[in-house]
Coordinates of C-alpha atoms in Angstrom, one line a residue:
Chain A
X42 CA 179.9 65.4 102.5
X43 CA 180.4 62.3 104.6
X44 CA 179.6 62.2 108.7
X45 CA 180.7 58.7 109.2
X46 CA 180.1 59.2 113.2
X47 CA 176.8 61.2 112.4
X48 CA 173.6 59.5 111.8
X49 CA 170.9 61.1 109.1
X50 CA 168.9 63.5 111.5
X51 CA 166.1 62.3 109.8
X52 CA 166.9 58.3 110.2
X53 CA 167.5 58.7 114.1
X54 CA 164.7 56.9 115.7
X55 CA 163.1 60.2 117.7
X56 CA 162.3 61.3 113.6
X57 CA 161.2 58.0 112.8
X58 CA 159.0 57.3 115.6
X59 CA 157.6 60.8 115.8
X60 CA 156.9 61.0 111.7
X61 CA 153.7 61.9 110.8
X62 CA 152.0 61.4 107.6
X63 CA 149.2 63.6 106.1
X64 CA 145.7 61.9 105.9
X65 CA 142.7 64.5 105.7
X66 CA 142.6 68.4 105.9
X67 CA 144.4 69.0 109.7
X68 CA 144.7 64.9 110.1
X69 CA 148.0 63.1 110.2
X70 CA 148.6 59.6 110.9
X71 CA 151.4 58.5 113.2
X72 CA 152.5 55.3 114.6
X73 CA 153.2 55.2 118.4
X74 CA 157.0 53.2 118.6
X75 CA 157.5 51.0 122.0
X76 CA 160.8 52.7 121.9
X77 CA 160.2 55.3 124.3
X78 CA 158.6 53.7 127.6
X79 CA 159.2 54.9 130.9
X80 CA 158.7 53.2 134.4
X81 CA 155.9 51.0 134.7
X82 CA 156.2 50.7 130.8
X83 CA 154.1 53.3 130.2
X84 CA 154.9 55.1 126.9
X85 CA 156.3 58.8 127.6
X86 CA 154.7 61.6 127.5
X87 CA 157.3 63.6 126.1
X88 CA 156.9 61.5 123.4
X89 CA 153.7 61.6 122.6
X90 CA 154.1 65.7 123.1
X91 CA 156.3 65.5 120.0
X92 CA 154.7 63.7 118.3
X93 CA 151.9 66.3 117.9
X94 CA 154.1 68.9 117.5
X95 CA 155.8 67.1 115.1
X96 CA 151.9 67.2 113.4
X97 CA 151.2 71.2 114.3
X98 CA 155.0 71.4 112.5
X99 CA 153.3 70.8 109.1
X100 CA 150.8 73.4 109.2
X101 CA 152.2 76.0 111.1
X102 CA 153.1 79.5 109.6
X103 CA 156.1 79.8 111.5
X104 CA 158.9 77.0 112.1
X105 CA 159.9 77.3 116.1
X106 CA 157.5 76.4 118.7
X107 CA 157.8 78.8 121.8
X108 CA 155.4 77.5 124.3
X109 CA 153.6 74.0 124.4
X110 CA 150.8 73.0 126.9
X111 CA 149.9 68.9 127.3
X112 CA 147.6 67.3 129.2
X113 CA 147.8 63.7 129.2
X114 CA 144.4 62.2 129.1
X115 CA 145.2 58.0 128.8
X116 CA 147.6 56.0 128.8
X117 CA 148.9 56.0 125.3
X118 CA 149.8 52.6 123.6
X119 CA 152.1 51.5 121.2
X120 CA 150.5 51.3 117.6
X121 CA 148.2 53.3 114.9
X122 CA 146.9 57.2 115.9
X123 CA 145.8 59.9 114.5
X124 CA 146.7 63.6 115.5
X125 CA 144.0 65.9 114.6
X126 CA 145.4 70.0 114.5
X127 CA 143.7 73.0 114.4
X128 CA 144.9 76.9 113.8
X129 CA 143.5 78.9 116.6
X130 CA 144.9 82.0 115.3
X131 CA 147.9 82.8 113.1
X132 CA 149.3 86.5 113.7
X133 CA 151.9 88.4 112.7
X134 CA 154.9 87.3 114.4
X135 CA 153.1 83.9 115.9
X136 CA 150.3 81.8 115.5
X137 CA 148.6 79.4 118.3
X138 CA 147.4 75.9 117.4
X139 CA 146.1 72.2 119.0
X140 CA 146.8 69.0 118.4
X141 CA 144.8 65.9 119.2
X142 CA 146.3 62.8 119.6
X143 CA 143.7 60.2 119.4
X144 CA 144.0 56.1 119.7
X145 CA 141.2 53.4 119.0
X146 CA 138.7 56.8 118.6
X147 CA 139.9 57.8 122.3
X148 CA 142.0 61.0 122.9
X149 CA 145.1 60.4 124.6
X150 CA 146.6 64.2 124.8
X151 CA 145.7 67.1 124.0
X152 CA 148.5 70.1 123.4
X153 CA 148.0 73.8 122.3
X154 CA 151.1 75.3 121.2
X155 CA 152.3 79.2 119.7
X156 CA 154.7 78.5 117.3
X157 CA 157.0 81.4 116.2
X158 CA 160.8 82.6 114.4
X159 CA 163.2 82.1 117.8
X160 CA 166.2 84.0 115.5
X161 CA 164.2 87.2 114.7
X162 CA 163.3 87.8 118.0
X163 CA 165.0 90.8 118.6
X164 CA 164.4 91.5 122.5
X165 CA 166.9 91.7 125.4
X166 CA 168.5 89.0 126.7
X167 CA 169.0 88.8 130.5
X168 CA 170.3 85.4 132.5
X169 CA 169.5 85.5 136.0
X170 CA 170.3 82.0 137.1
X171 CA 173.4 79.5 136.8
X172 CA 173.6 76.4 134.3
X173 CA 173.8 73.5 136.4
X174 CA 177.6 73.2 138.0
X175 CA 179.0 69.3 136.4
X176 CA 181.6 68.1 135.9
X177 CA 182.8 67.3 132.0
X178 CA 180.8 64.4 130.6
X179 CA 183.6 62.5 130.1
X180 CA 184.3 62.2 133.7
X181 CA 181.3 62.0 134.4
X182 CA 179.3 59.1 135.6
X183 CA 176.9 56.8 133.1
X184 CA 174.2 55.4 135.8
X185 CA 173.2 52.8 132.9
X186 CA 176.5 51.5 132.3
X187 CA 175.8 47.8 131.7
X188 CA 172.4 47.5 133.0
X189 CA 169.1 48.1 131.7
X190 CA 165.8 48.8 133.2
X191 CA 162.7 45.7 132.2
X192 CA 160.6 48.0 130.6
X193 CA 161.7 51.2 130.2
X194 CA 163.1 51.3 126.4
X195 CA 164.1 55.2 126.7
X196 CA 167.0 53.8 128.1
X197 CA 168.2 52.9 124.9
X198 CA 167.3 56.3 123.3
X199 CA 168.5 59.0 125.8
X200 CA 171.6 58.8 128.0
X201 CA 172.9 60.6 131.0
X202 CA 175.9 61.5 132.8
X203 CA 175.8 62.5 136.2
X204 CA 178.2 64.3 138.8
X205 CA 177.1 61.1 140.8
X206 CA 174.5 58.5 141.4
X207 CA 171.5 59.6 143.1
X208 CA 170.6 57.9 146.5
X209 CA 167.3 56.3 144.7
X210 CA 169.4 54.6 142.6
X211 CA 171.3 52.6 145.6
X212 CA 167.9 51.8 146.9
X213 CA 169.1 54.9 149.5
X214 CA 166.6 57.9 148.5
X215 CA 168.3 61.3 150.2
X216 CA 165.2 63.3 150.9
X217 CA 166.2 66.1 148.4
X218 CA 164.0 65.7 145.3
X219 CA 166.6 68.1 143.2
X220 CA 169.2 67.0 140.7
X221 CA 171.9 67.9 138.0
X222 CA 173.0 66.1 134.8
X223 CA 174.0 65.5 131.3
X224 CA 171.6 64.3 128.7
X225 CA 171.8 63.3 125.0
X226 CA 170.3 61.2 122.6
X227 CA 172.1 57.7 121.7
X228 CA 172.9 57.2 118.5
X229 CA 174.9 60.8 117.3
X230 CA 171.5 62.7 117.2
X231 CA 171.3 66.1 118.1
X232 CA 168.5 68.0 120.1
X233 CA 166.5 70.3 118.5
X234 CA 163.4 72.3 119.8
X235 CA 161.0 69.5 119.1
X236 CA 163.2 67.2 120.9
X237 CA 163.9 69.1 123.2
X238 CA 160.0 69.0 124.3
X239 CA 160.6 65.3 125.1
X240 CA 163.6 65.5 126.8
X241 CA 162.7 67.6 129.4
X242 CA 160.5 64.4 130.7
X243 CA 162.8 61.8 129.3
X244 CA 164.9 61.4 133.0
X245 CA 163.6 59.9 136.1
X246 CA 161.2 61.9 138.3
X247 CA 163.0 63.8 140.7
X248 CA 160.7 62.7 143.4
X249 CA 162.3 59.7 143.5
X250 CA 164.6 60.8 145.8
X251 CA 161.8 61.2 148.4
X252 CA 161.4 57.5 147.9
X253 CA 158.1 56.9 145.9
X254 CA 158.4 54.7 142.9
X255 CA 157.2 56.5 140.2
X256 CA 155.1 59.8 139.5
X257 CA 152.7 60.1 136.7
X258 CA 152.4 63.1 134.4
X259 CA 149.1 65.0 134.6
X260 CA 149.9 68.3 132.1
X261 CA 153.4 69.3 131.1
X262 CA 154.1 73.0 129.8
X263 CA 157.2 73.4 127.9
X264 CA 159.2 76.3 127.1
X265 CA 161.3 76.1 124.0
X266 CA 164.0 79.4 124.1
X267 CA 166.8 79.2 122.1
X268 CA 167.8 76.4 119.3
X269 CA 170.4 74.4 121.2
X270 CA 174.1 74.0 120.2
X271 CA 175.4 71.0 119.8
X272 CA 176.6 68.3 122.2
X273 CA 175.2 67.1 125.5
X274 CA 172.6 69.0 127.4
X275 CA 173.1 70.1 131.1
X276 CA 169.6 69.5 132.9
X277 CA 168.5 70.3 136.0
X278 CA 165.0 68.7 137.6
X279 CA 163.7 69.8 140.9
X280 CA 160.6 69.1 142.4
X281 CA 159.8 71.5 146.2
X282 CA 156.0 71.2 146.8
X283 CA 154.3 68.2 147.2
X284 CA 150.2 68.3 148.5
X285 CA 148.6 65.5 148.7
X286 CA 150.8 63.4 146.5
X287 CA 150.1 66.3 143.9
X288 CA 153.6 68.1 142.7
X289 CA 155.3 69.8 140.3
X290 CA 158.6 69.0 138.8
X291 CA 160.6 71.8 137.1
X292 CA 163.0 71.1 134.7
X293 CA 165.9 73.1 132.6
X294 CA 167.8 72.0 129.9
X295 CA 171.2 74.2 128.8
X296 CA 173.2 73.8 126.2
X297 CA 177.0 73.6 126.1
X298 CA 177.3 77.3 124.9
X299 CA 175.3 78.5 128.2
X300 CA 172.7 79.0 127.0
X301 CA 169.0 78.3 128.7
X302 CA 167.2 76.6 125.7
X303 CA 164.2 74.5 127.3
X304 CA 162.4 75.4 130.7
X305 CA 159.2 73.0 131.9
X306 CA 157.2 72.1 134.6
X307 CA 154.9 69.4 135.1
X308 CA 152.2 68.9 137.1
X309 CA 152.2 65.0 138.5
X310 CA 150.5 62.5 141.1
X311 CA 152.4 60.2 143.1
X312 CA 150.9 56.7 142.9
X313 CA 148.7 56.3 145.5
X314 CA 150.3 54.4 148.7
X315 CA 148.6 51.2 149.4
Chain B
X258 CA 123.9 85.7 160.9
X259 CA 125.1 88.9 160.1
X260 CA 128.6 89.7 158.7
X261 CA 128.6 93.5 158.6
X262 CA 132.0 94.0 157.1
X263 CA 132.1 90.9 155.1
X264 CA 130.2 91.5 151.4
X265 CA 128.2 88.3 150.3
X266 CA 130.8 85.9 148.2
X267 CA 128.8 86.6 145.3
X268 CA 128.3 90.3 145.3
X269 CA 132.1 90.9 144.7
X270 CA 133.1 92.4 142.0
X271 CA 135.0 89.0 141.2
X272 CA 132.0 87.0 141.4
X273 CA 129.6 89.5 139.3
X274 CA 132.8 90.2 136.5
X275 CA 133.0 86.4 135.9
X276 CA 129.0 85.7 136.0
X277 CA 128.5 83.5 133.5
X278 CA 124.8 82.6 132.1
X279 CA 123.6 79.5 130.2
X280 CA 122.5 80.3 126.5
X281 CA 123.1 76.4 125.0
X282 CA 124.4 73.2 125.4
X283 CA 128.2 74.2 126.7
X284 CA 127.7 77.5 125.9
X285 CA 127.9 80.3 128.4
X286 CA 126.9 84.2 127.9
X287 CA 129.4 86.2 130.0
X288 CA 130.1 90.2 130.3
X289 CA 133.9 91.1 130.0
X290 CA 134.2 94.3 132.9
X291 CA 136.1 97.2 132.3
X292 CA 137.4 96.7 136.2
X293 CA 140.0 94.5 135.4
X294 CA 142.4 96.1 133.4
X295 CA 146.6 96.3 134.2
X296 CA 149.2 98.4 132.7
X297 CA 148.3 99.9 129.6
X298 CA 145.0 99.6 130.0
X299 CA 144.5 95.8 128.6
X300 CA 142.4 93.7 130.7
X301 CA 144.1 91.1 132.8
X302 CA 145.0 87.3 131.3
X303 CA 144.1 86.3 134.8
X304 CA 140.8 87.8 134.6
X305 CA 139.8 86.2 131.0
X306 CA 141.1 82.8 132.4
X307 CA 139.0 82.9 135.5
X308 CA 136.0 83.9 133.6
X309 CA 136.5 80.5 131.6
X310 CA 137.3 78.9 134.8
X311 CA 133.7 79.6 136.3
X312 CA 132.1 78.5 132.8
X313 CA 133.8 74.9 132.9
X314 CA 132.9 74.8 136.4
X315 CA 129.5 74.6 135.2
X316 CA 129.9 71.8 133.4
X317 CA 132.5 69.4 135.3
X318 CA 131.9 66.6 137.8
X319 CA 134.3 68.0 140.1
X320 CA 134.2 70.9 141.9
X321 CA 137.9 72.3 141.9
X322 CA 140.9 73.7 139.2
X323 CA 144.0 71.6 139.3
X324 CA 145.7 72.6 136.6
X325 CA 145.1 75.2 134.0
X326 CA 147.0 76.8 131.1
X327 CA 145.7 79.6 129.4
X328 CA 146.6 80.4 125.9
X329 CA 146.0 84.4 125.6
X330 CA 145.3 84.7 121.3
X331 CA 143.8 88.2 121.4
X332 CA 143.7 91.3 124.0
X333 CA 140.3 91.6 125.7
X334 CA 137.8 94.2 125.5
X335 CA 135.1 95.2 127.5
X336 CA 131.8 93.7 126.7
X337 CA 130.0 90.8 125.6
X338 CA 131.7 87.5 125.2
X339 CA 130.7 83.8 125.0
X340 CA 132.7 80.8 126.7
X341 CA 131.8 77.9 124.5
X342 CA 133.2 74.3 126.6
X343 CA 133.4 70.8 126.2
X344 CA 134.5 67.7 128.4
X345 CA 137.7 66.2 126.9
X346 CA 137.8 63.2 129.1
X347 CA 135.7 62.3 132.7
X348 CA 137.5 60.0 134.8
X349 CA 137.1 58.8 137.8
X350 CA 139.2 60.7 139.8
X351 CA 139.3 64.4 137.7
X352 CA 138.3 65.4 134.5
X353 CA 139.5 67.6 131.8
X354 CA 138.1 70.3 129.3
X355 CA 138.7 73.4 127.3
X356 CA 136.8 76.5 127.1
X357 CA 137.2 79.1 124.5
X358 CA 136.5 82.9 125.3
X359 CA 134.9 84.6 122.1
X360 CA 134.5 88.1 121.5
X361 CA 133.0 89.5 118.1
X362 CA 133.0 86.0 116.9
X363 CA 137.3 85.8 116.7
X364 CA 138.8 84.3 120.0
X365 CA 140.2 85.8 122.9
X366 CA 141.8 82.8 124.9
X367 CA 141.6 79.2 125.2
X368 CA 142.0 77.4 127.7
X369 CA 142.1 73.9 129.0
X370 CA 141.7 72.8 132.7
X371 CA 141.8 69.7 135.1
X372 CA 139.4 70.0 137.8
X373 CA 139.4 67.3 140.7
X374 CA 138.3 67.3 144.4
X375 CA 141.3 68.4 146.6
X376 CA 140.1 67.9 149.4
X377 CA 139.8 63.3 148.2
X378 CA 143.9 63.5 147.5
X379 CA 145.7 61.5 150.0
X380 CA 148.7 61.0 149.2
X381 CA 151.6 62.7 151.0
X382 CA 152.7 66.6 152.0
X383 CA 156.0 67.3 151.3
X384 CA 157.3 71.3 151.3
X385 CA 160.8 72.0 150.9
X386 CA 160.5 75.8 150.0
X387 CA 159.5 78.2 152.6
X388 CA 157.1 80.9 152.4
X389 CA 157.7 84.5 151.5
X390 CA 159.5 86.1 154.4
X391 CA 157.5 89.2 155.0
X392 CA 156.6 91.5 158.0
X393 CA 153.2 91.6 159.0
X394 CA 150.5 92.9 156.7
X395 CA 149.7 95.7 159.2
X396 CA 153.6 96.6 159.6
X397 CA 154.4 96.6 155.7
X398 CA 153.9 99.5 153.4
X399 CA 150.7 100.1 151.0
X400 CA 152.2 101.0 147.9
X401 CA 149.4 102.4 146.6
X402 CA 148.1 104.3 149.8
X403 CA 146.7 107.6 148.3
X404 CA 147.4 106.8 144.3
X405 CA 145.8 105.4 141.6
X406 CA 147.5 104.3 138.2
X407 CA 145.8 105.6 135.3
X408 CA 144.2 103.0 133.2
X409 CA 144.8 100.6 135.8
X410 CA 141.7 99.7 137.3
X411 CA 143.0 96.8 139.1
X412 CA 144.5 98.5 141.4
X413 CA 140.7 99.3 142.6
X414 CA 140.3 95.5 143.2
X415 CA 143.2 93.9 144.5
X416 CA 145.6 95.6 147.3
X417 CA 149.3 94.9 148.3
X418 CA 151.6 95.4 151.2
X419 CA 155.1 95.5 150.6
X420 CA 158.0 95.1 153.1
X421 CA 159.6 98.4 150.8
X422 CA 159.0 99.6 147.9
X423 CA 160.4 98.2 144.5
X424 CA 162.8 100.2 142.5
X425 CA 160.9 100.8 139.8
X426 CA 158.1 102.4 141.9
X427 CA 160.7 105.4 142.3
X428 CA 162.0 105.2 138.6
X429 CA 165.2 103.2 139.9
X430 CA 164.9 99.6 138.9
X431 CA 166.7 97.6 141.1
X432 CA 167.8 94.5 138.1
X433 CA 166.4 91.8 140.4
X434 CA 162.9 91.0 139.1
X435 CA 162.4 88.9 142.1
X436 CA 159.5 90.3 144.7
X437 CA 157.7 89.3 147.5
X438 CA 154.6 90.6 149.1
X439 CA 151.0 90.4 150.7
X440 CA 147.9 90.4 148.3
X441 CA 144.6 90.6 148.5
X442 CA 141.1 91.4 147.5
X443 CA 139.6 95.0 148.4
X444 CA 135.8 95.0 149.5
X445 CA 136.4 91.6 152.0
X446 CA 136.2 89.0 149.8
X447 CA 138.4 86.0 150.6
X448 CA 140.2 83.8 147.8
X449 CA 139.1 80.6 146.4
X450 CA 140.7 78.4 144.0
X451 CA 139.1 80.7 141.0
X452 CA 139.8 83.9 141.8
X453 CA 143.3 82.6 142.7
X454 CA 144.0 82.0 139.3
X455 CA 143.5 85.5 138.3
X456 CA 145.4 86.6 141.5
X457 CA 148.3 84.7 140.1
X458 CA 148.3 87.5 137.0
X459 CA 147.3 90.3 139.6
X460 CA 150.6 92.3 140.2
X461 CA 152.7 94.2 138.7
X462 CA 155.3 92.0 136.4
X463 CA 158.2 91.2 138.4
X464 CA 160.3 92.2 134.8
X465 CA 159.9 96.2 135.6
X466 CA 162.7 95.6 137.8
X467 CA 164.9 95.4 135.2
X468 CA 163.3 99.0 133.6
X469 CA 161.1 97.8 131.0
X470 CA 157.2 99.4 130.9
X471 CA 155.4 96.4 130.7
X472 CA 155.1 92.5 129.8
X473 CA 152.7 90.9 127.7
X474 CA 151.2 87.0 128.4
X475 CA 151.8 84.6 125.8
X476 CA 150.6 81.7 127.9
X477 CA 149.7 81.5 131.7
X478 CA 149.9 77.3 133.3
X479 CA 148.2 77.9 137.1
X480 CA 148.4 74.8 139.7
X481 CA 146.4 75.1 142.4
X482 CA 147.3 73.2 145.5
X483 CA 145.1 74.0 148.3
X484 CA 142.1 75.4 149.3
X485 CA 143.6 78.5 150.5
X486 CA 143.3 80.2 154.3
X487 CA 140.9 83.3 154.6
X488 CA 142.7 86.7 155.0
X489 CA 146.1 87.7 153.5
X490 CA 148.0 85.9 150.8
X491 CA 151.7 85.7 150.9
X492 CA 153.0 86.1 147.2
X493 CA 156.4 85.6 145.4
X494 CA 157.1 86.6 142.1
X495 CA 160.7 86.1 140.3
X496 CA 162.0 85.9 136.4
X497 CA 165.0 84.4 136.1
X498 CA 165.5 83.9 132.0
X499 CA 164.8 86.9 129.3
X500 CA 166.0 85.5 126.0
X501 CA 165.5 88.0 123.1
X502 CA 162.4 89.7 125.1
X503 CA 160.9 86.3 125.8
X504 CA 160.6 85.2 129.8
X505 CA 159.2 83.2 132.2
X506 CA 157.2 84.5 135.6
X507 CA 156.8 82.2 138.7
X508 CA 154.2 83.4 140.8
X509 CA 153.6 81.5 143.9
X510 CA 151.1 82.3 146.5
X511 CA 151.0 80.7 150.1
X512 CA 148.4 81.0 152.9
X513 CA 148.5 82.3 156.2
X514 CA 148.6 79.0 157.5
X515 CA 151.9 78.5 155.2
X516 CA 150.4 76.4 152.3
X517 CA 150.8 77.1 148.9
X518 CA 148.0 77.4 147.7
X519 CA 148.9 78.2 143.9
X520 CA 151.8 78.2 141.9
X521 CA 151.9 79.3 138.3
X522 CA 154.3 80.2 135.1
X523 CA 153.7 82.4 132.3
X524 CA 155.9 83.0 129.3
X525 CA 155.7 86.8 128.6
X526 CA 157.2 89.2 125.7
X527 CA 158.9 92.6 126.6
X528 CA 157.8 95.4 124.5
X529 CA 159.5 95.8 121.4
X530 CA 162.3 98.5 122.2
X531 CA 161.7 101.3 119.8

């Protein structure tokens, strides 16, 4: 069957850029893209977070990953890497494993991940807390309509849709470091759980709105729970404690059906002010 | 000087549970104690992490936890273990590395940490949550005044005061697996940044609200903020997702001086319902 309007999952740039290709025992090689840079052109963590699961993906007993842990340890960079994965343990209904994502001989992340079968869980189900409250996409507003940020390539990848602009974005922060919006990838692709691991860093920092520039990414712990439906994403980002520049920023991606299908929360530094 | 109610730091049970001893290059002998167990008679995630926690602080050029996640691969047992560690990355600012908790030669947990100096961050203070809203210690109830839980040995370590009494404490769960309350250790020991990462997995799941038995850990991410405040710790524990048994717990806990101190997530599983 034809999808004129739908690209080959597999041809969409996240599956390109997060391929991995098997090298040794455990050892895949990857090529970082300069597709998915953030502020400060820094390449995005997200990213670089599926990318290893992409790698943990190929020798995992079990096809769904449930709960991912990242910490960032350099800057990556566009080019060669290798990710290096190991089975912790592999049980009956899960197994645990890590991923090493290593550039130039230097690690750049390090995830451990439990990989499981999200359909045969057969627990309750209990939602406690609202999706985010938008309006319909297509009245929605595009922030990026006919502009683009130097540096920050995501832009091209992912885009958003937002009740309305944040005060940032006006040059205007509003104090309240807590926002709603639509997300999806450009290009007719849609999420699934590994995506759905980079997504959940792929907007702004909600900190912005407290007026700092930028926020860097120390560890990011991602919780994958349900395979989303189709169609835009409804996101919420909110960020409430900030010590000594340290803070965390909570994120939740829903899909269209209602459902609550990715929940993180990052631990990140402001830039120091000077 | 003399402190005749206060025990010396390191004669607590805390500090002689999560001794750990030399034995080789990154490797630590430690003795897993049968006085940390919860409900059903499994020893504590919090505890196992904490024990890792003090062998990595052995090895790291900084003297305090960040940011911790804690994958839980095996239940503990009482006895011997090893913590075998290694430096990820030394910067110069914090530095990263994992420790892995072996029993019997198969492993218990692994965990990776971030440890920094807290009190070097400058950048800014920002809280836009408030603190538990709780009566005084001395004015709120004990809900263990006079009990014990069988198999719970916990409850011989860490004490609670409660503004009322949950629901499921009387077999009438309430639905609303959100709880606040006072915490603390018994025998006079005041927190630190380690032993509030096992106070972070010290009370009951905030889930048995909803009138399941128990929850088990998957994976525990701790941030600690602050060097906490001697005396009382003001607590808040909430679920807000279950998705086919799977669901998060946000755990905060905040000083008496109203700092949060820590703030942590875990991704638990119900019981299968059989």
């Amino acid at each position: 069957m034809h999808h004129p309007t739908t690209m080959q999952k597999n041809d969409h740039p996240f599956d390109t850029d997060t391929r991995v290709e098997a090298i040794a025992d455990g050892s895949f090689a990857a090529t970082i893209s300069d597709r998915w840079t953030a502020l400060g052109g820094v390449v995005n963590g997200g990213y670089l977070l599926a990318a290893c699961l992409q790698a943990l993906r190929q020798m995992m007993p079990f096809p769904d990953p449930l709960v991912v842990s990242a910490f960032f340890l350099r800057p990556g960079t566009p080019g060669p890497a290798e990710v290096h994965t190991e089975l912790a343990r592999k049980g009956r209904r899960s197994a645990t494993g890590q991923a090493r994502l290593l550039q130039d001989g230097a690690e750049t992340a390090r995830v451990m991940a439990t990989f499981t079968e999200l359909r045969q869980s057969e627990g309750r189900t209990l939602l406690l807390s609202d999706r985010p409250d938008l309006p319909p996409p297509w009245e929605a507003v595009d922030p990026m309509a006919g502009r683009s940020l130097p540096g920050v390539t995501m832009t091209e990848m992912v885009e958003f849709r937002m009740a309305r602009l944040p005060g940032w974005w006006h040059g205007r922060p509003g104090g309240d470091p807590s926002t709603e919006f639509w997300m999806r990838f450009k290009q007719h692709r849609d999420a699934d759980l590994f995506s759905l691991a980079l997504l959940v860093d792929a907007a702004a920092p909600a900190v912005l709105d407290i007026g700092v520039p930028a926020s860097s990414t120390i560890e990011l712990t991602v919780h994958l729970r349900a395979h989303p439906a189709p169609g835009w994403l409804a996101c919420r980002a909110r960020t409430r404690h900030v010590l000594g520049g340290y803070h965390e920023e909570d994120f939740e991606i829903w899909d269209t059906t209602g459902t609550l299908v990715a929940q993180s929360r990052q631990l990140a530094l402001l830039p120091a002010s000077r």
